[in-house]
Short mmCIF file of C-alpha atoms in Angstrom, two decimals:
data_model
loop_
_atom_site.label_atom_id
_atom_site.label_comp_id
_atom_site.label_asym_id
_atom_site.label_seq_id
_atom_site.Cartn_x
_atom_site.Cartn_y
_atom_site.Cartn_z
CA UNK A 186 -6.66 -2.62 -19.97
CA UNK A 187 -7.01 -0.36 -16.95
CA UNK A 188 -7.14 -0.34 -13.18
CA UNK A 189 -10.26 -0.92 -11.15
CA UNK A 190 -10.90 -0.55 -7.43
CA UNK A 191 -13.09 -3.16 -5.75
CA UNK A 192 -14.03 -3.77 -2.14
CA UNK A 193 -14.37 -7.48 -1.42
CA UNK A 194 -16.78 -8.52 1.35
CA UNK A 195 -15.81 -11.69 3.18
CA UNK A 196 -17.61 -13.56 5.96
CA UNK A 197 -16.27 -13.23 9.48
CA UNK A 198 -14.98 -16.80 9.50
CA UNK A 199 -12.50 -15.86 6.76
CA UNK A 200 -10.38 -14.01 9.33
CA UNK A 201 -7.98 -16.94 9.69
CA UNK A 202 -7.11 -17.01 5.98
CA UNK A 203 -7.81 -13.70 4.28
CA UNK A 204 -5.67 -14.50 1.25
CA UNK A 205 -7.33 -17.86 0.73
CA UNK A 206 -10.80 -16.33 1.06
CA UNK A 207 -9.91 -13.59 -1.42
CA UNK A 208 -8.67 -16.17 -3.89
CA UNK A 209 -11.88 -18.17 -3.64
CA UNK A 210 -14.16 -15.13 -3.91
CA UNK A 211 -12.31 -13.62 -6.86
CA UNK A 212 -11.65 -16.79 -8.87
CA UNK A 213 -14.94 -16.70 -10.84
CA UNK A 214 -14.01 -13.23 -12.12
CA UNK A 215 -10.46 -13.99 -13.24
CA UNK A 216 -10.21 -13.06 -16.89
CA UNK A 217 -7.05 -14.90 -17.95
CA UNK A 218 -8.59 -18.37 -18.03
CA UNK A 219 -10.81 -20.39 -20.31
CA UNK A 220 -12.85 -21.60 -17.33
CA UNK A 221 -14.79 -18.35 -16.87
CA UNK A 222 -17.15 -16.64 -19.35
CA UNK A 223 -15.36 -13.76 -21.01
CA UNK A 224 -17.98 -11.22 -19.89
CA UNK A 225 -17.37 -12.20 -16.27
CA UNK A 226 -13.65 -11.45 -16.44
CA UNK A 227 -12.92 -8.49 -14.16
CA UNK A 228 -9.25 -8.78 -13.23
CA UNK A 229 -5.95 -10.49 -13.96
CA UNK A 230 -3.73 -9.02 -11.22
CA UNK A 231 -4.63 -7.69 -7.79
CA UNK A 232 -3.07 -5.98 -4.81
CA UNK A 233 -4.45 -5.00 -1.44
CA UNK A 234 -4.33 -1.21 -1.47
CA UNK A 235 -5.78 1.79 0.29
CA UNK A 236 -4.02 2.15 3.61
CA UNK A 237 -1.09 4.09 2.20
CA UNK A 238 -2.67 6.21 -0.51
CA UNK A 239 -5.94 7.67 0.74
CA UNK A 240 -8.19 5.08 -0.92
CA UNK A 241 -8.66 3.02 2.23
CA UNK A 242 -10.80 3.10 5.34
CA UNK A 243 -10.53 5.24 8.44
CA UNK A 244 -9.90 3.17 11.56
CA UNK A 245 -12.57 3.48 14.25
CA UNK A 246 -11.61 5.01 17.63
CA UNK A 247 -10.00 2.52 19.98
CA UNK A 248 -8.81 0.20 17.23
CA UNK A 249 -5.54 1.74 16.06
CA UNK A 250 -3.01 -1.07 15.92
CA UNK A 251 -5.66 -3.80 16.10
CA UNK A 252 -4.08 -6.92 14.53
CA UNK A 253 -7.33 -7.68 12.70
CA UNK A 254 -6.87 -4.62 10.49
CA UNK A 255 -5.60 -5.28 6.95
CA UNK A 256 -2.81 -3.26 5.38
CA UNK A 257 -1.36 -2.83 1.89
CA UNK A 258 0.61 -5.43 0.03
CA UNK A 259 4.20 -4.42 -0.79
CA UNK A 260 4.78 -2.32 -3.89
CA UNK A 261 5.60 -3.80 -7.28
CA UNK A 262 9.30 -3.57 -6.42
CA UNK A 263 8.80 -5.22 -3.04
CA UNK A 264 9.01 -1.97 -1.09
CA UNK A 265 6.74 -1.68 1.97
CA UNK A 266 3.60 0.43 1.77
CA UNK A 267 2.79 1.41 5.36
CA UNK A 268 -0.68 2.66 6.19
CA UNK A 269 -1.11 6.33 6.93
CA UNK A 270 -1.85 6.93 10.63
CA UNK A 271 -5.45 5.99 11.31
CA UNK A 272 -6.03 4.43 7.88
CA UNK A 273 -6.07 0.82 6.67
CA UNK A 274 -6.95 -1.27 3.63
CA UNK A 275 -9.66 -3.23 5.42
CA UNK A 276 -10.69 -5.38 8.34
CA UNK A 277 -13.90 -6.28 10.18
CA UNK A 278 -16.51 -3.65 9.37
CA UNK A 279 -17.00 -2.84 13.07
CA UNK A 280 -13.36 -1.68 13.30
CA UNK A 281 -13.79 0.83 10.47
CA UNK A 282 -15.09 4.37 10.90
CA UNK A 283 -17.83 5.36 8.45
CA UNK A 284 -19.06 8.29 10.51
CA UNK A 285 -17.24 10.91 8.44
CA UNK A 286 -17.16 10.00 4.73
CA UNK A 287 -13.91 11.86 4.01
CA UNK A 288 -11.99 10.84 7.13
CA UNK A 289 -9.70 8.31 5.43
CA UNK A 290 -8.68 10.82 2.76
CA UNK A 291 -8.22 13.55 5.36
CA UNK A 292 -5.85 11.40 7.40
CA UNK A 293 -3.85 10.40 4.32
CA UNK A 294 -3.53 14.03 3.21
CA UNK A 295 -2.34 14.95 6.70
CA UNK A 296 0.31 12.23 6.40
CA UNK A 297 1.48 13.72 3.08
CA UNK A 298 1.98 17.11 4.77
CA UNK A 299 3.74 15.65 7.79
CA UNK A 300 6.06 13.53 5.63
CA UNK A 301 7.16 16.53 3.55
CA UNK A 302 7.96 18.62 6.60
CA UNK A 303 9.76 15.83 8.41
CA UNK A 304 11.91 15.09 5.33
CA UNK A 305 12.56 18.81 4.81
CA UNK A 306 14.29 18.84 8.18
CA UNK A 307 16.61 16.00 7.09
CA UNK A 308 17.60 17.02 3.54
CA UNK A 309 18.94 20.15 1.83
CA UNK A 310 16.26 22.38 0.30
CA UNK A 311 15.23 21.36 -3.20
CA UNK A 312 15.16 23.49 -6.34
CA UNK A 313 11.60 23.98 -7.52
CA UNK A 314 10.34 22.19 -10.62
CA UNK A 315 9.62 25.49 -12.40
CA UNK A 316 13.34 26.29 -12.34
CA UNK A 317 14.17 23.01 -14.08
CA UNK A 318 11.47 23.56 -16.70
CA UNK A 319 12.73 27.10 -17.36
CA UNK A 320 16.30 25.83 -17.84
CA UNK A 321 15.09 23.07 -20.16
CA UNK A 322 13.15 25.52 -22.32
CA UNK A 323 15.54 28.46 -22.37
CA UNK A 324 19.08 27.21 -21.78
CA UNK A 325 20.26 25.04 -24.71
CA UNK A 326 23.24 23.85 -22.67
CA UNK A 327 21.22 22.69 -19.64
CA UNK A 328 19.72 19.49 -21.08
CA UNK A 329 21.02 19.15 -24.66
CA UNK A 330 19.09 16.76 -26.85
CA UNK A 331 16.39 16.24 -24.21
CA UNK A 332 13.45 16.71 -26.58
CA UNK A 333 10.72 15.40 -24.26
CA UNK A 334 12.09 16.61 -20.93
CA UNK A 335 12.97 13.16 -19.63
CA UNK A 336 16.46 14.11 -18.46
CA UNK A 337 15.17 17.33 -16.97
CA UNK A 338 12.50 15.54 -14.94
CA UNK A 339 15.02 12.90 -13.87
CA UNK A 340 17.37 15.62 -12.64
CA UNK A 341 14.54 17.21 -10.69
CA UNK A 342 13.59 13.89 -9.11
CA UNK A 343 17.20 13.08 -8.27
CA UNK A 344 17.33 15.77 -5.60
CA UNK A 345 17.51 13.94 -2.23
CA UNK A 346 14.48 15.67 -0.74
CA UNK A 347 12.32 15.25 -3.84
CA UNK A 348 13.37 11.63 -4.31
CA UNK A 349 12.73 10.72 -0.67
CA UNK A 350 9.31 12.34 -0.76
CA UNK A 351 7.99 11.18 -4.13
CA UNK A 352 9.23 7.64 -3.59
CA UNK A 353 7.20 7.34 -0.39
CA UNK A 354 3.56 6.19 -0.73
CA UNK A 355 2.38 9.00 1.56
CA UNK A 356 3.07 11.46 -1.28
CA UNK A 357 -0.22 10.06 -2.66
CA UNK A 358 0.87 10.34 -6.32
CA UNK A 359 -0.22 13.96 -6.44
CA UNK A 360 1.30 16.27 -9.01
CA UNK A 361 2.34 15.25 -12.52
CA UNK A 362 5.87 14.54 -13.71
CA UNK A 363 5.38 13.38 -17.25
CA UNK A 364 5.54 14.50 -20.86
CA UNK A 365 6.35 18.18 -21.17
CA UNK A 366 4.10 19.45 -23.92
CA UNK A 367 0.87 21.45 -24.01
CA UNK A 368 0.37 20.68 -20.31
CA UNK A 369 3.31 21.55 -18.08
CA UNK A 370 4.43 19.08 -15.44
CA UNK A 371 2.92 19.86 -12.06
CA UNK A 372 4.83 19.84 -8.82
CA UNK A 373 3.34 18.11 -5.81
CA UNK A 374 0.96 20.61 -4.16
CA UNK A 375 2.68 20.38 -0.77
CA UNK A 376 5.93 21.73 -2.23
CA UNK A 377 5.92 25.47 -1.79
CA UNK A 378 2.46 25.49 -0.23
CA UNK A 379 2.17 28.78 1.64
CA UNK A 380 -0.86 28.02 3.78
CA UNK A 381 -1.17 26.22 7.08
CA UNK A 382 -1.36 22.51 7.67
CA UNK A 383 -5.09 22.77 8.38
CA UNK A 384 -5.64 24.72 5.15
CA UNK A 385 -3.67 22.17 3.14
CA UNK A 386 -5.67 19.29 4.58
CA UNK A 387 -8.94 21.08 3.95
CA UNK A 388 -8.00 21.93 0.36
CA UNK A 389 -6.59 18.55 -0.67
CA UNK A 390 -8.98 16.15 1.08
CA UNK A 391 -11.17 14.35 -1.44
CA UNK A 392 -14.64 15.82 -1.74
CA UNK A 393 -16.22 12.34 -1.90
CA UNK A 394 -15.35 9.01 -0.27
CA UNK A 395 -13.93 6.30 -2.55
CA UNK A 396 -16.67 4.85 -4.73
CA UNK A 397 -15.48 1.37 -5.61
CA UNK A 398 -16.93 -1.71 -7.21
CA UNK A 399 -18.14 -4.17 -4.58
CA UNK A 400 -17.93 -7.96 -4.49
CA UNK A 401 -20.71 -9.00 -2.15
CA UNK A 402 -20.80 -11.89 0.30
CA UNK A 403 -23.07 -13.85 -2.03
CA UNK A 404 -20.89 -13.48 -5.10
CA UNK A 405 -22.20 -10.46 -6.96
CA UNK A 406 -19.68 -8.07 -8.49
CA UNK A 407 -21.41 -4.70 -8.49
CA UNK A 408 -20.01 -2.07 -10.84
CA UNK A 409 -21.00 1.37 -9.67
CA UNK A 410 -24.06 -0.10 -8.01
CA UNK A 411 -25.70 -0.47 -11.41
CA UNK A 412 -24.22 -3.36 -13.38
CA UNK A 413 -24.01 -6.68 -11.56
CA UNK A 414 -22.29 -9.92 -12.53
CA UNK A 415 -22.93 -13.16 -10.64
CA UNK A 416 -20.04 -15.46 -9.75
CA UNK A 417 -21.88 -18.67 -10.66
CA UNK A 418 -23.59 -17.63 -13.91
CA UNK A 419 -22.89 -16.76 -17.49
CA UNK A 420 -23.72 -13.03 -17.62
CA UNK A 421 -25.81 -13.52 -20.73
CA UNK A 422 -28.15 -16.07 -19.16
CA UNK A 423 -28.13 -15.39 -15.40
CA UNK A 424 -31.58 -16.17 -13.95
CA UNK A 425 -30.95 -14.45 -10.61
CA UNK A 426 -32.07 -11.00 -9.59
CA UNK A 427 -29.06 -8.89 -8.61
CA UNK A 428 -28.99 -7.27 -5.16
CA UNK A 429 -30.24 -3.72 -4.88
CA UNK A 430 -28.06 -1.74 -2.47
CA UNK A 431 -30.10 0.55 -0.28
CA UNK A 432 -27.76 3.48 -0.89
CA UNK A 433 -25.73 4.21 -4.03
CA UNK A 434 -23.95 6.28 -5.48
CA UNK A 435 -21.34 5.80 -2.87
CA UNK A 436 -20.27 2.28 -2.06
CA UNK A 437 -19.07 3.41 1.39
CA UNK A 438 -22.67 3.94 2.49
CA UNK A 439 -23.54 0.42 1.36
CA UNK A 440 -20.55 -1.09 3.14
CA UNK A 441 -21.28 0.81 6.35
CA UNK A 442 -24.56 -1.08 6.77
CA UNK A 443 -23.09 -4.59 6.55
CA UNK A 444 -22.87 -6.79 9.68
CA UNK A 445 -20.03 -5.83 11.99
CA UNK A 446 -18.08 -9.06 11.51
CA UNK A 447 -18.03 -8.74 7.69
CA UNK A 448 -14.43 -8.39 6.57
CA UNK A 449 -13.88 -5.69 3.99
CA UNK A 450 -10.77 -5.69 1.81
CA UNK A 451 -9.98 -2.95 -0.67
CA UNK A 452 -8.15 -4.08 -3.80
CA UNK A 453 -6.67 -2.36 -6.81
CA UNK A 454 -6.86 -4.69 -9.79
CA UNK A 455 -5.53 -4.69 -13.30
CA UNK A 456 -8.49 -5.30 -15.53
#
């Protein structure tokens, strides 16, 4: 089982009940039920995501704070996941800015820089990860019995500045704090970055816009713009011709050409 990103397209009249419309559109693809063909099962848990982590949409000029914009569901622990400035998880297509394909990522990366520097002014400086790794490897009294580096990484994360930063969604899950083996853990790239804010944003912004699966208005789940599964059919005997997006690879280009009142919602699903 793995995660999958999908952008759900809803008609404009769904604005009054986004959650209900999502439930109806996604129900034919729910995999944990005997009512749907097994090959149509695409998800068993879902969360609105994208506004906080760089996978969402840039908000069009003049629409910051528009109540029609859609923002992330709370985290798994109930913690809020605020959208990065100028980013959201969806809304009417006309409120979203598709003019610069990397704009959503750029704004989220800028938020990751700004968060680090604002927190750095509030907390004592943190000891770098490399120092903890060196102690773990070379000082037998530093983390005795810590074969896999778990205690060492926990001690690193326990520093107030590191904890406050990495626990915030704007840190964008960059870096790697996991098993210490052939591949060393990697500190978040903003920590110790010696370039300017503009250089950091330029270096870390995604080179391509998010390329998600798409659930179309008429019930087709498009995987990568190639494979298509219809909501009302058994995949093995579907008589319908799947839609042919005018532009793919790159679901953003397809979404950008939908009618302005189409509501787009970005989801991260367990599948």
